[in-house]
PDB file of N, CA and C in Angstrom:
ATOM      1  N   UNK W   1       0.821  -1.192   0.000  1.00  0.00           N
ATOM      2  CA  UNK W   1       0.000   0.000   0.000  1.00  0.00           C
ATOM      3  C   UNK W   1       0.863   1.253   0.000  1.00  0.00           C
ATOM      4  N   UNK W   2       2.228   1.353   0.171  1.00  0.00           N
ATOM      5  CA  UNK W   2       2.865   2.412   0.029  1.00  0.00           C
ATOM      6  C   UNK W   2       2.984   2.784  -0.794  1.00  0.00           C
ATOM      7  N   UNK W   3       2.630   2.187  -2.212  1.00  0.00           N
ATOM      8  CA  UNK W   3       2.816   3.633  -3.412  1.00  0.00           C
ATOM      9  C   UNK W   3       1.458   3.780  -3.739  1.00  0.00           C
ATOM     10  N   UNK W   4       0.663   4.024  -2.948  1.00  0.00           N
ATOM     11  CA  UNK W   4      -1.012   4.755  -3.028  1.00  0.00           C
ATOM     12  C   UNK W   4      -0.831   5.588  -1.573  1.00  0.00           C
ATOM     13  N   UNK W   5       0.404   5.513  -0.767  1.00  0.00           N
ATOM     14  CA  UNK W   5       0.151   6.655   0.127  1.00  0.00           C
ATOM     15  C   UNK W   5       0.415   7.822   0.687  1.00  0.00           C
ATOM     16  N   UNK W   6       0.272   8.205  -1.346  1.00  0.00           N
ATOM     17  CA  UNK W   6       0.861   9.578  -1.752  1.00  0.00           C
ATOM     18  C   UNK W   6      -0.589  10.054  -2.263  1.00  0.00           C
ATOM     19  N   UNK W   7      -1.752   9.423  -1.887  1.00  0.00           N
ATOM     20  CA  UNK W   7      -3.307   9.749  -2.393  1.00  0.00           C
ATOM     21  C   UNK W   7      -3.739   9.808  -1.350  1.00  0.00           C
ATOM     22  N   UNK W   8      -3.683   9.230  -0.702  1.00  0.00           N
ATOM     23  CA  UNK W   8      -4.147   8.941   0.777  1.00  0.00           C
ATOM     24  C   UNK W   8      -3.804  10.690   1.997  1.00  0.00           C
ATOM     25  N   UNK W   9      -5.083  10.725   2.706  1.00  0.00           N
ATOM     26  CA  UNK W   9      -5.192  11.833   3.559  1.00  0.00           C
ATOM     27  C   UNK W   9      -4.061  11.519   4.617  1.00  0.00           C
ATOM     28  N   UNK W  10      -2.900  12.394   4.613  1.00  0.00           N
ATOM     29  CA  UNK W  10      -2.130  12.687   5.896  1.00  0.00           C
ATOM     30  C   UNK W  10      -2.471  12.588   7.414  1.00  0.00           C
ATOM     31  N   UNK W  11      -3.878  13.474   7.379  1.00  0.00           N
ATOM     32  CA  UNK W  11      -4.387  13.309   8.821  1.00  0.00           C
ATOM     33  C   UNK W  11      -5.825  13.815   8.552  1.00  0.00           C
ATOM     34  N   UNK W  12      -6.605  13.881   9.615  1.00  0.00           N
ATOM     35  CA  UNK W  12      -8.087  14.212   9.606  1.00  0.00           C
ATOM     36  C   UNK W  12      -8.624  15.545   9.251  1.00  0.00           C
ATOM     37  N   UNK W  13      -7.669  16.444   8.854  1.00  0.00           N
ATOM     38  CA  UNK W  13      -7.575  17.718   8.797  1.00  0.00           C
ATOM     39  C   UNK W  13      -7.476  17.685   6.950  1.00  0.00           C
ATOM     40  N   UNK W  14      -7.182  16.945   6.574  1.00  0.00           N
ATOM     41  CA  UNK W  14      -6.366  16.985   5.149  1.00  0.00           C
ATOM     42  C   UNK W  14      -7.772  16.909   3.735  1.00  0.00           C
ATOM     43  N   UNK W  15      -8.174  17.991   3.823  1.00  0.00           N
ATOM     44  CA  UNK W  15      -9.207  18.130   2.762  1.00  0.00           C
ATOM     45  C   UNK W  15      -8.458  18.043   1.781  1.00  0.00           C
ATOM     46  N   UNK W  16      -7.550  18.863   1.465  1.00  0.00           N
ATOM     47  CA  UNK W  16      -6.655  18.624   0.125  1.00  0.00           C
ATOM     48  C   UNK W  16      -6.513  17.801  -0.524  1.00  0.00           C
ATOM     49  N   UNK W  17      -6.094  15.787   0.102  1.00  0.00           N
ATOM     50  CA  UNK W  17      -6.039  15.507  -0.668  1.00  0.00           C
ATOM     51  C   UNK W  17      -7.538  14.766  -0.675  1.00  0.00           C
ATOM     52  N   UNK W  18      -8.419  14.759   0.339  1.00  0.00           N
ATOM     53  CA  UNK W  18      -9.556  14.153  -0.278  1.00  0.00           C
ATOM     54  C   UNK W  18     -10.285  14.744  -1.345  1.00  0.00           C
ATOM     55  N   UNK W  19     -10.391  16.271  -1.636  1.00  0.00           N
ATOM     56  CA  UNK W  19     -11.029  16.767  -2.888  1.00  0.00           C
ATOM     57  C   UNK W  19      -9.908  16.328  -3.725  1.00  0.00           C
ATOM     58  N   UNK W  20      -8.740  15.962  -4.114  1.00  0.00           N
ATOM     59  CA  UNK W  20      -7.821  15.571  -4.995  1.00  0.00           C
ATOM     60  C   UNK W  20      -8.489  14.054  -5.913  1.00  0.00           C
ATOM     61  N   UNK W  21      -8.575  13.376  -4.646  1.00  0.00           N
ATOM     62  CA  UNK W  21      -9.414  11.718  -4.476  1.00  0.00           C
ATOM     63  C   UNK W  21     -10.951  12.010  -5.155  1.00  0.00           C
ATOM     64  N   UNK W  22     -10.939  13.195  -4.825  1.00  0.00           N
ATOM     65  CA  UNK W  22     -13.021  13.061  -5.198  1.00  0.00           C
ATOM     66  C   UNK W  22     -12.667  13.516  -7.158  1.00  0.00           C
ATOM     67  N   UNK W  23     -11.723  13.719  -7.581  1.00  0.00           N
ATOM     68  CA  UNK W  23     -11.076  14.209  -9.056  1.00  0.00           C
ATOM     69  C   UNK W  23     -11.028  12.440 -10.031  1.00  0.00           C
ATOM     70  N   UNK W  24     -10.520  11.928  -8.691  1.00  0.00           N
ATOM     71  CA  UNK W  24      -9.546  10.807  -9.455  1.00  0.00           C
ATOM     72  C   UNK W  24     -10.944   9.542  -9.916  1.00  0.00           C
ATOM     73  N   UNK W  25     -10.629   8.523 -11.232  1.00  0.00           N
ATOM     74  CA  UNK W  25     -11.174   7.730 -11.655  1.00  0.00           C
ATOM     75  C   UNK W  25     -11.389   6.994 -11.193  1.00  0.00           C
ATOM     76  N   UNK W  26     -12.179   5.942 -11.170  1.00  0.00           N
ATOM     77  CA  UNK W  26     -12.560   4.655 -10.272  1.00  0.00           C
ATOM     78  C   UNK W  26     -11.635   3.715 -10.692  1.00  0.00           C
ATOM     79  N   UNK W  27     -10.599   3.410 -11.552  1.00  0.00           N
ATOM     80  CA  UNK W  27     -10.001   2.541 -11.546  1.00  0.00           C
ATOM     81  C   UNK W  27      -8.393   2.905 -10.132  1.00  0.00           C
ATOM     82  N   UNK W  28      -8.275   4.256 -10.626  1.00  0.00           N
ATOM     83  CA  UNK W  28      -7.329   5.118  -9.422  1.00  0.00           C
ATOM     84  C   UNK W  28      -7.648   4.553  -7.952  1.00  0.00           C
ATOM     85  N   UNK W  29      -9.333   4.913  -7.856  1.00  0.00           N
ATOM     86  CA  UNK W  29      -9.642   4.711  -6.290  1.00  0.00           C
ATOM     87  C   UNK W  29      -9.751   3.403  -5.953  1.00  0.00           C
ATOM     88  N   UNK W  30      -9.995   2.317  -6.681  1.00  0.00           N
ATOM     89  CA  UNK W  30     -10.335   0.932  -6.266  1.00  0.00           C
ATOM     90  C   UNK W  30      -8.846   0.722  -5.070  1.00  0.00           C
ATOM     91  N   UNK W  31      -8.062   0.352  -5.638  1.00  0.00           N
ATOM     92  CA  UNK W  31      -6.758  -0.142  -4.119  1.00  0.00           C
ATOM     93  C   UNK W  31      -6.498   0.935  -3.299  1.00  0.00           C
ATOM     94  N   UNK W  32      -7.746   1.842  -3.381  1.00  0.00           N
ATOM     95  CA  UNK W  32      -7.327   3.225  -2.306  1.00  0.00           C
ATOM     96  C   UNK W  32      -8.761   2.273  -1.089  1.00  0.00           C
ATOM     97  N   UNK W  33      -9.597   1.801  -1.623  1.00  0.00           N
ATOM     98  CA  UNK W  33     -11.009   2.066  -1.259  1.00  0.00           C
ATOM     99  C   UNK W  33     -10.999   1.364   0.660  1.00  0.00           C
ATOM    100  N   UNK W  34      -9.773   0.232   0.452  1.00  0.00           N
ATOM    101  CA  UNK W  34     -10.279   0.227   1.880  1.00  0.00           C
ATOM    102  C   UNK W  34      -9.534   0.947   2.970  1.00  0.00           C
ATOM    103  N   UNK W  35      -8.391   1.250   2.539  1.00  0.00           N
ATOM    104  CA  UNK W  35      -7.558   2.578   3.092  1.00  0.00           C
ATOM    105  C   UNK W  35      -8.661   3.648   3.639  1.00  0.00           C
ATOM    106  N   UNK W  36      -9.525   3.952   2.492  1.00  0.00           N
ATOM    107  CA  UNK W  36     -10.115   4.991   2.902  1.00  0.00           C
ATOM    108  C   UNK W  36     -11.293   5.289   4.129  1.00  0.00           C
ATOM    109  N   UNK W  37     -11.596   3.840   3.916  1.00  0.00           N
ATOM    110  CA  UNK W  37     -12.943   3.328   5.072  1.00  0.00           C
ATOM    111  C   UNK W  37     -11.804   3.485   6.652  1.00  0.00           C
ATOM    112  N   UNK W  38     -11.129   3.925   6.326  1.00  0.00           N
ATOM    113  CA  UNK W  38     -10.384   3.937   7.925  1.00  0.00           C
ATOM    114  C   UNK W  38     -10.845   5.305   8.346  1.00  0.00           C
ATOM    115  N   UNK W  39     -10.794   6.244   7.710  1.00  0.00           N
ATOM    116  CA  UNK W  39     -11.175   7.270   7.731  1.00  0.00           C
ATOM    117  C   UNK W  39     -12.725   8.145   7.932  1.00  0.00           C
ATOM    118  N   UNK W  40     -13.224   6.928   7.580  1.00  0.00           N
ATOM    119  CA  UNK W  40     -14.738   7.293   8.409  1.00  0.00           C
ATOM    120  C   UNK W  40     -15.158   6.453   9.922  1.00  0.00           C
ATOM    121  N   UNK W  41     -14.306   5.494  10.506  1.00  0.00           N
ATOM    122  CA  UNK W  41     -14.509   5.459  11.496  1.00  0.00           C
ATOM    123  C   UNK W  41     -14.752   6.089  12.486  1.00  0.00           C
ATOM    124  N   UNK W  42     -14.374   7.409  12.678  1.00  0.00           N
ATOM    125  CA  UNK W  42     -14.687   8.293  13.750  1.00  0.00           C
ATOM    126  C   UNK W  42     -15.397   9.680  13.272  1.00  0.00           C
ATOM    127  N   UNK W  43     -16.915   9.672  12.494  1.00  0.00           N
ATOM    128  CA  UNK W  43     -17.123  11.044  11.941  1.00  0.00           C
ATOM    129  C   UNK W  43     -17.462  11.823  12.557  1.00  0.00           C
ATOM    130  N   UNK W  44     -16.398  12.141  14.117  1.00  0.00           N
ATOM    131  CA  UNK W  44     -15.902  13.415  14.433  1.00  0.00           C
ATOM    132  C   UNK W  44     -14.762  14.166  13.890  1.00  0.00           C
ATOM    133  N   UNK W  45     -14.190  13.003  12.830  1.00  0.00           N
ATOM    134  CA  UNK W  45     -12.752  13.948  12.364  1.00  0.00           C
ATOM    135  C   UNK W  45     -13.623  14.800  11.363  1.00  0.00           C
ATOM    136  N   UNK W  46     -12.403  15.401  11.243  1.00  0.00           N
ATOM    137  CA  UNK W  46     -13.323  17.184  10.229  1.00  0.00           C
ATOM    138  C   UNK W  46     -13.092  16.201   8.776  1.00  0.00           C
ATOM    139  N   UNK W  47     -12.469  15.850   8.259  1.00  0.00           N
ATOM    140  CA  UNK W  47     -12.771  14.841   6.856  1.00  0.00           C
ATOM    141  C   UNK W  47     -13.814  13.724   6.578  1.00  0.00           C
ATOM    142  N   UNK W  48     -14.159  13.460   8.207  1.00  0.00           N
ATOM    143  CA  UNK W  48     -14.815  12.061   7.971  1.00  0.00           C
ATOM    144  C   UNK W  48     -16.057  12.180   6.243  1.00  0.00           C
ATOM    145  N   UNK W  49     -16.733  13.175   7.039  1.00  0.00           N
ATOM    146  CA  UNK W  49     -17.986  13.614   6.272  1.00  0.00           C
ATOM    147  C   UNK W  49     -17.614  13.485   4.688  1.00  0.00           C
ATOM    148  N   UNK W  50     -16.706  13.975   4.414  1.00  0.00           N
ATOM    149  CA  UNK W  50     -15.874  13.861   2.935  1.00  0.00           C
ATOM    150  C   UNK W  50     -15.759  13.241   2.217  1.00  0.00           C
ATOM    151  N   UNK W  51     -14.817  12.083   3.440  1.00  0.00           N
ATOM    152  CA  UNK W  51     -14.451  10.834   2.966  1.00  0.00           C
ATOM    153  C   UNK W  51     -15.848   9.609   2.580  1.00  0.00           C
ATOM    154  N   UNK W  52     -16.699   9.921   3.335  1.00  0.00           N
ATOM    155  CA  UNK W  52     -17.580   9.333   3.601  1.00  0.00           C
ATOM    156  C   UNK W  52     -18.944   9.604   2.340  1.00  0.00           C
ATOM    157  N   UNK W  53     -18.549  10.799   1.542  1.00  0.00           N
ATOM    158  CA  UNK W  53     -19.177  11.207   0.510  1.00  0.00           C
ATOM    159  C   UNK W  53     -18.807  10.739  -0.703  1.00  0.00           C
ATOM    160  N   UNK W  54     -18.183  10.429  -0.870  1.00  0.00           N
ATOM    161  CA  UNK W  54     -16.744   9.957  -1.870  1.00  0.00           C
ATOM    162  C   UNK W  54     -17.025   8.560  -2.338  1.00  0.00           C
ATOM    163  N   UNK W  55     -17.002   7.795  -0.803  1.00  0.00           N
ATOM    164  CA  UNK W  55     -17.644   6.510  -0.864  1.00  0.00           C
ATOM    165  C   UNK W  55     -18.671   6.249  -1.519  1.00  0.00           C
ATOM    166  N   UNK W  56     -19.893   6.837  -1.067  1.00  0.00           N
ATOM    167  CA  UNK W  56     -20.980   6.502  -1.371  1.00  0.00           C
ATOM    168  C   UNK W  56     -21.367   7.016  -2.584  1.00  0.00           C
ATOM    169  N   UNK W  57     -20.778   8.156  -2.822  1.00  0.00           N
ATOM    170  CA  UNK W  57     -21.030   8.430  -4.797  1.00  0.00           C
ATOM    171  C   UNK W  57     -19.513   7.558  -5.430  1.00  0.00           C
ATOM    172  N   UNK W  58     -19.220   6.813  -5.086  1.00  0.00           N
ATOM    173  CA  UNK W  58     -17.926   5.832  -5.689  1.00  0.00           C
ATOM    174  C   UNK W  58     -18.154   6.331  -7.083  1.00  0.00           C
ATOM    175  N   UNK W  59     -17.566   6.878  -7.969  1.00  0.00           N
ATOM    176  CA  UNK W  59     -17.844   6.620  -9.727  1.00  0.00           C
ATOM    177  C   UNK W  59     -17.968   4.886 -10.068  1.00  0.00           C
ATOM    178  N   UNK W  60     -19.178   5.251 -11.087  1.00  0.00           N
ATOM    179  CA  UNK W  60     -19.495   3.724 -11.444  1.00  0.00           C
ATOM    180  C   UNK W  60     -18.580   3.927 -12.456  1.00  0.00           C
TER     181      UNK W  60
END
Protein backbone atom coordinates (compact mmCIF):
# COMPACT_ATOMS: atom_id res chain seq x y z
CA UNK A 1 0.00 0.00 0.00
CA UNK A 2 2.86 2.41 0.03
CA UNK A 3 2.82 3.63 -3.41
CA UNK A 4 -1.01 4.75 -3.03
CA UNK A 5 0.15 6.66 0.13
CA UNK A 6 0.86 9.58 -1.75
CA UNK A 7 -3.31 9.75 -2.39
CA UNK A 8 -4.15 8.94 0.78
CA UNK A 9 -5.19 11.83 3.56
CA UNK A 10 -2.13 12.69 5.90
CA UNK A 11 -4.39 13.31 8.82
CA UNK A 12 -8.09 14.21 9.61
CA UNK A 13 -7.58 17.72 8.80
CA UNK A 14 -6.37 16.98 5.15
CA UNK A 15 -9.21 18.13 2.76
CA UNK A 16 -6.65 18.62 0.13
CA UNK A 17 -6.04 15.51 -0.67
CA UNK A 18 -9.56 14.15 -0.28
CA UNK A 19 -11.03 16.77 -2.89
CA UNK A 20 -7.82 15.57 -4.99
CA UNK A 21 -9.41 11.72 -4.48
CA UNK A 22 -13.02 13.06 -5.20
CA UNK A 23 -11.08 14.21 -9.06
CA UNK A 24 -9.55 10.81 -9.45
CA UNK A 25 -11.17 7.73 -11.66
CA UNK A 26 -12.56 4.65 -10.27
CA UNK A 27 -10.00 2.54 -11.55
CA UNK A 28 -7.33 5.12 -9.42
CA UNK A 29 -9.64 4.71 -6.29
CA UNK A 30 -10.33 0.93 -6.27
CA UNK A 31 -6.76 -0.14 -4.12
CA UNK A 32 -7.33 3.22 -2.31
CA UNK A 33 -11.01 2.07 -1.26
CA UNK A 34 -10.28 0.23 1.88
CA UNK A 35 -7.56 2.58 3.09
CA UNK A 36 -10.12 4.99 2.90
CA UNK A 37 -12.94 3.33 5.07
CA UNK A 38 -10.38 3.94 7.93
CA UNK A 39 -11.18 7.27 7.73
CA UNK A 40 -14.74 7.29 8.41
CA UNK A 41 -14.51 5.46 11.50
CA UNK A 42 -14.69 8.29 13.75
CA UNK A 43 -17.12 11.04 11.94
CA UNK A 44 -15.90 13.42 14.43
CA UNK A 45 -12.75 13.95 12.36
CA UNK A 46 -13.32 17.18 10.23
CA UNK A 47 -12.77 14.84 6.86
CA UNK A 48 -14.81 12.06 7.97
CA UNK A 49 -17.99 13.61 6.27
CA UNK A 50 -15.87 13.86 2.94
CA UNK A 51 -14.45 10.83 2.97
CA UNK A 52 -17.58 9.33 3.60
CA UNK A 53 -19.18 11.21 0.51
CA UNK A 54 -16.74 9.96 -1.87
CA UNK A 55 -17.64 6.51 -0.86
CA UNK A 56 -20.98 6.50 -1.37
CA UNK A 57 -21.03 8.43 -4.80
CA UNK A 58 -17.93 5.83 -5.69
CA UNK A 59 -17.84 6.62 -9.73
CA UNK A 60 -19.50 3.72 -11.44
Amino acid sequence: MNEYAKYLPRNKHDFERVYKLKKMERTELLPLLLSLMEWVQDMNWPIAHEVAELLVTFPE
